[in-house]
Amino acid sequence: IIPATNYLASNLDTIWVRVENNATGCYNLGSFQVFVGIPLVVPTPQPINECDTLANDQFAVFDLTVRQITALPGYTFQYYPSLTDAQN
């Protein structure tokens, strides 16, 4: 497959591999299957607003579950304080 760094594959394609020893010419064959996952479309929930009633300290308590997106079977739903935390 040329170029090996940019191959357009479809779901369930089989890719064949040949690994060869340059010095001896001996080789072995192998294969693997490509699985292309369909991304989950997640709607953006409406913002949650709360008034800062305690001495204007810029903190408030929120119940995040009031805007929770219904999770699909086999998926989990978790909250993170930042995008970096969610990605990690």
Coordinates of N, CA and C in Angstrom, one line a residue:
I1 N 0.9 -1.2 0.0 CA 0.0 0.0 0.0 C 0.9 1.2 0.0
I2 N 0.8 2.0 -1.0 CA 1.6 3.2 -1.1 C 0.6 4.4 -1.2
P3 N 0.8 5.4 -0.4 CA 1.7 5.5 0.8 C 1.1 4.8 2.0
A4 N 1.9 4.2 2.8 CA 1.5 3.4 4.0 C 1.0 4.4 5.1
T5 N 1.4 5.7 5.0 CA 1.0 6.6 6.0 C -0.3 7.3 5.8
N6 N -0.9 7.0 4.6 CA -2.2 7.7 4.3 C -3.0 6.7 3.4
Y7 N -3.6 5.7 4.1 CA -4.4 4.7 3.4 C -5.9 4.9 3.7
L8 N -6.7 5.0 2.7 CA -8.2 5.1 2.8 C -8.8 3.8 3.0
A9 N -9.2 3.4 4.2 CA -9.8 2.1 4.4 C -11.3 2.2 4.7
S10 N -12.0 1.1 4.5 CA -13.4 1.0 4.8 C -13.5 0.1 6.0
N11 N -14.7 0.2 6.7 CA -14.9 -0.7 7.8 C -14.8 -2.2 7.4
L12 N -14.1 -3.0 8.1 CA -13.9 -4.4 8.0 C -13.0 -4.8 6.8
D13 N -12.3 -3.8 6.3 CA -11.2 -4.1 5.3 C -10.1 -5.0 6.0
T14 N -9.6 -5.9 5.2 CA -8.5 -6.7 5.7 C -7.2 -6.2 5.1
I15 N -6.2 -5.9 5.9 CA -4.9 -5.4 5.5 C -3.9 -6.6 5.7
W16 N -3.2 -6.9 4.6 CA -2.2 -7.9 4.7 C -0.8 -7.3 4.9
V17 N 0.0 -8.0 5.7 CA 1.4 -7.5 6.0 C 2.4 -8.6 5.7
R18 N 3.5 -8.1 5.1 CA 4.6 -9.0 4.8 C 5.8 -8.4 5.5
V19 N 6.4 -9.1 6.5 CA 7.6 -8.7 7.2 C 8.8 -9.6 6.7
E20 N 9.8 -8.9 6.2 CA 10.9 -9.6 5.5 C 12.2 -9.2 6.2
N21 N 13.1 -10.2 6.5 CA 14.4 -10.0 6.9 C 15.3 -9.7 5.7
N22 N 15.8 -8.4 5.7 CA 16.6 -8.0 4.5 C 17.9 -8.8 4.3
A23 N 18.4 -9.4 5.4 CA 19.7 -10.1 5.3 C 19.5 -11.5 4.8
T24 N 18.4 -12.2 5.2 CA 18.2 -13.6 4.8 C 17.1 -13.8 3.8
G25 N 16.3 -12.8 3.6 CA 15.2 -13.0 2.7 C 14.0 -13.7 3.2
C26 N 14.1 -14.2 4.5 CA 13.0 -15.0 5.1 C 11.9 -14.0 5.4
Y27 N 10.7 -14.4 5.3 CA 9.5 -13.5 5.6 C 8.4 -14.3 6.3
N28 N 7.5 -13.5 6.8 CA 6.3 -14.1 7.3 C 5.1 -13.1 6.9
L29 N 3.9 -13.7 6.8 CA 2.8 -12.9 6.4 C 1.8 -12.9 7.6
G30 N 1.1 -11.8 7.7 CA 0.1 -11.6 8.7 C -1.0 -10.7 8.2
S31 N -2.1 -10.5 8.9 CA -3.1 -9.6 8.5 C -3.8 -9.0 9.7
F32 N -4.6 -8.0 9.5 CA -5.4 -7.4 10.6 C -6.6 -6.8 9.9
Q33 N -7.7 -6.6 10.7 CA -8.9 -6.1 10.1 C -9.1 -4.6 10.6
V34 N -9.6 -3.8 9.7 CA -9.8 -2.4 10.1 C -11.3 -2.2 10.6
F35 N -11.4 -1.6 11.7 CA -12.7 -1.3 12.3 C -12.9 0.2 12.4
V36 N -13.8 0.8 11.7 CA -14.0 2.2 11.6 C -15.3 2.5 12.5
G37 N -15.0 3.1 13.6 CA -16.1 3.4 14.6 C -16.9 4.7 14.1
I38 N -18.2 4.6 14.2 CA -19.0 5.8 13.9 C -19.1 6.7 15.1
P39 N -18.7 7.9 14.9 CA -18.7 8.8 16.1 C -20.1 9.1 16.7
L40 N -20.1 9.2 18.0 CA -21.4 9.4 18.6 C -21.7 10.9 18.5
V41 N -22.9 11.2 18.0 CA -23.4 12.6 17.9 C -24.0 13.0 19.3
V42 N -23.3 13.9 20.0 CA -23.8 14.3 21.3 C -24.3 15.8 21.2
P43 N -25.6 16.0 21.5 CA -26.1 17.4 21.4 C -25.5 18.2 22.6
T44 N -25.4 19.5 22.3 CA -24.9 20.4 23.3 C -26.1 20.9 24.2
P45 N -26.0 20.6 25.5 CA -27.1 21.0 26.4 C -27.2 22.5 26.6
Q46 N -28.4 23.0 27.0 CA -28.6 24.4 27.2 C -27.7 24.8 28.4
P47 N -27.2 26.1 28.4 CA -26.5 26.6 29.6 C -27.3 26.5 30.9
I48 N -26.5 26.4 32.0 CA -27.1 26.4 33.3 C -26.7 27.8 34.0
N49 N -27.7 28.5 34.4 CA -27.4 29.8 35.0 C -27.8 29.8 36.5
E50 N -26.9 30.5 37.3 CA -27.2 30.6 38.7 C -26.7 31.9 39.2
C51 N -27.5 32.6 40.1 CA -27.1 33.8 40.7 C -26.1 33.6 41.8
D52 N -25.1 34.4 41.9 CA -24.1 34.4 43.0 C -24.7 35.2 44.1
T53 N -25.3 34.4 45.1 CA -26.0 35.1 46.2 C -25.1 35.3 47.5
L54 N -24.0 34.6 47.5 CA -23.2 34.7 48.8 C -22.0 35.7 48.6
A55 N -22.2 36.9 48.9 CA -21.1 37.9 49.0 C -20.3 38.0 47.7
N56 N -21.0 37.8 46.6 CA -20.3 37.9 45.3 C -19.0 37.2 45.2
D57 N -18.9 36.0 45.7 CA -17.6 35.2 45.7 C -17.4 34.5 44.4
Q58 N -18.3 34.6 43.4 CA -18.2 34.0 42.1 C -18.2 32.4 42.2
F59 N -18.8 31.9 43.2 CA -19.0 30.4 43.3 C -20.5 30.1 43.4
A60 N -20.9 29.0 42.9 CA -22.3 28.6 43.0 C -22.3 27.0 42.9
V61 N -23.4 26.4 43.5 CA -23.6 25.0 43.4 C -24.6 24.7 42.3
F62 N -24.2 23.8 41.5 CA -25.0 23.4 40.3 C -25.4 21.9 40.4
D63 N -26.6 21.6 40.0 CA -27.0 20.2 39.8 C -26.8 19.9 38.3
L64 N -25.7 19.3 37.9 CA -25.4 19.1 36.5 C -26.4 18.2 35.8
T65 N -27.0 17.3 36.6 CA -27.9 16.3 36.0 C -29.2 16.9 35.4
V66 N -29.5 18.2 35.7 CA -30.7 18.8 35.1 C -30.5 19.0 33.6
R67 N -29.3 18.9 33.1 CA -29.1 19.1 31.7 C -28.4 17.8 31.1
Q68 N -28.4 16.7 31.8 CA -27.7 15.5 31.4 C -28.3 15.0 30.1
I69 N -27.4 14.6 29.2 CA -27.8 14.0 27.9 C -28.1 12.5 28.2
T70 N -29.2 12.0 27.6 CA -29.5 10.6 27.8 C -28.5 9.8 27.1
A71 N -27.8 9.0 27.9 CA -26.7 8.1 27.3 C -27.3 6.9 26.6
L72 N -26.6 6.5 25.6 CA -27.0 5.3 24.8 C -26.5 4.1 25.5
P73 N -27.2 2.9 25.3 CA -26.7 1.7 25.9 C -25.3 1.4 25.5
G74 N -24.4 1.1 26.5 CA -23.0 0.8 26.2 C -22.1 2.0 26.3
Y75 N -22.7 3.1 26.7 CA -21.9 4.4 26.8 C -22.0 4.8 28.3
T76 N -21.0 5.5 28.7 CA -21.0 6.1 30.1 C -21.0 7.7 29.9
F77 N -21.5 8.3 30.9 CA -21.6 9.8 30.9 C -20.9 10.3 32.2
Q78 N -19.8 11.1 32.0 CA -19.1 11.6 33.2 C -18.8 13.1 33.0
Y79 N -18.6 13.8 34.1 CA -18.3 15.2 34.1 C -16.9 15.4 34.4
Y80 N -16.2 16.4 33.7 CA -14.8 16.8 34.0 C -14.7 18.3 34.1
P81 N -13.8 18.8 34.9 CA -13.7 20.3 35.0 C -13.0 21.0 33.8
S82 N -12.4 20.2 32.9 CA -11.7 20.8 31.8 C -11.7 19.9 30.6
L83 N -11.5 20.4 29.4 CA -11.4 19.6 28.2 C -10.2 18.7 28.3
T84 N -9.1 19.2 28.8 CA -7.8 18.3 29.0 C -8.1 17.2 29.9
D85 N -8.8 17.4 31.0 CA -9.2 16.3 31.9 C -10.0 15.2 31.2
A86 N -11.0 15.7 30.4 CA -11.9 14.8 29.7 C -11.1 13.9 28.7
Q87 N -10.2 14.6 28.0 CA -9.4 13.9 26.9 C -8.5 12.8 27.6
N88 N -7.9 13.2 28.8 CA -7.0 12.2 29.4 C -7.8 11.1 30.1

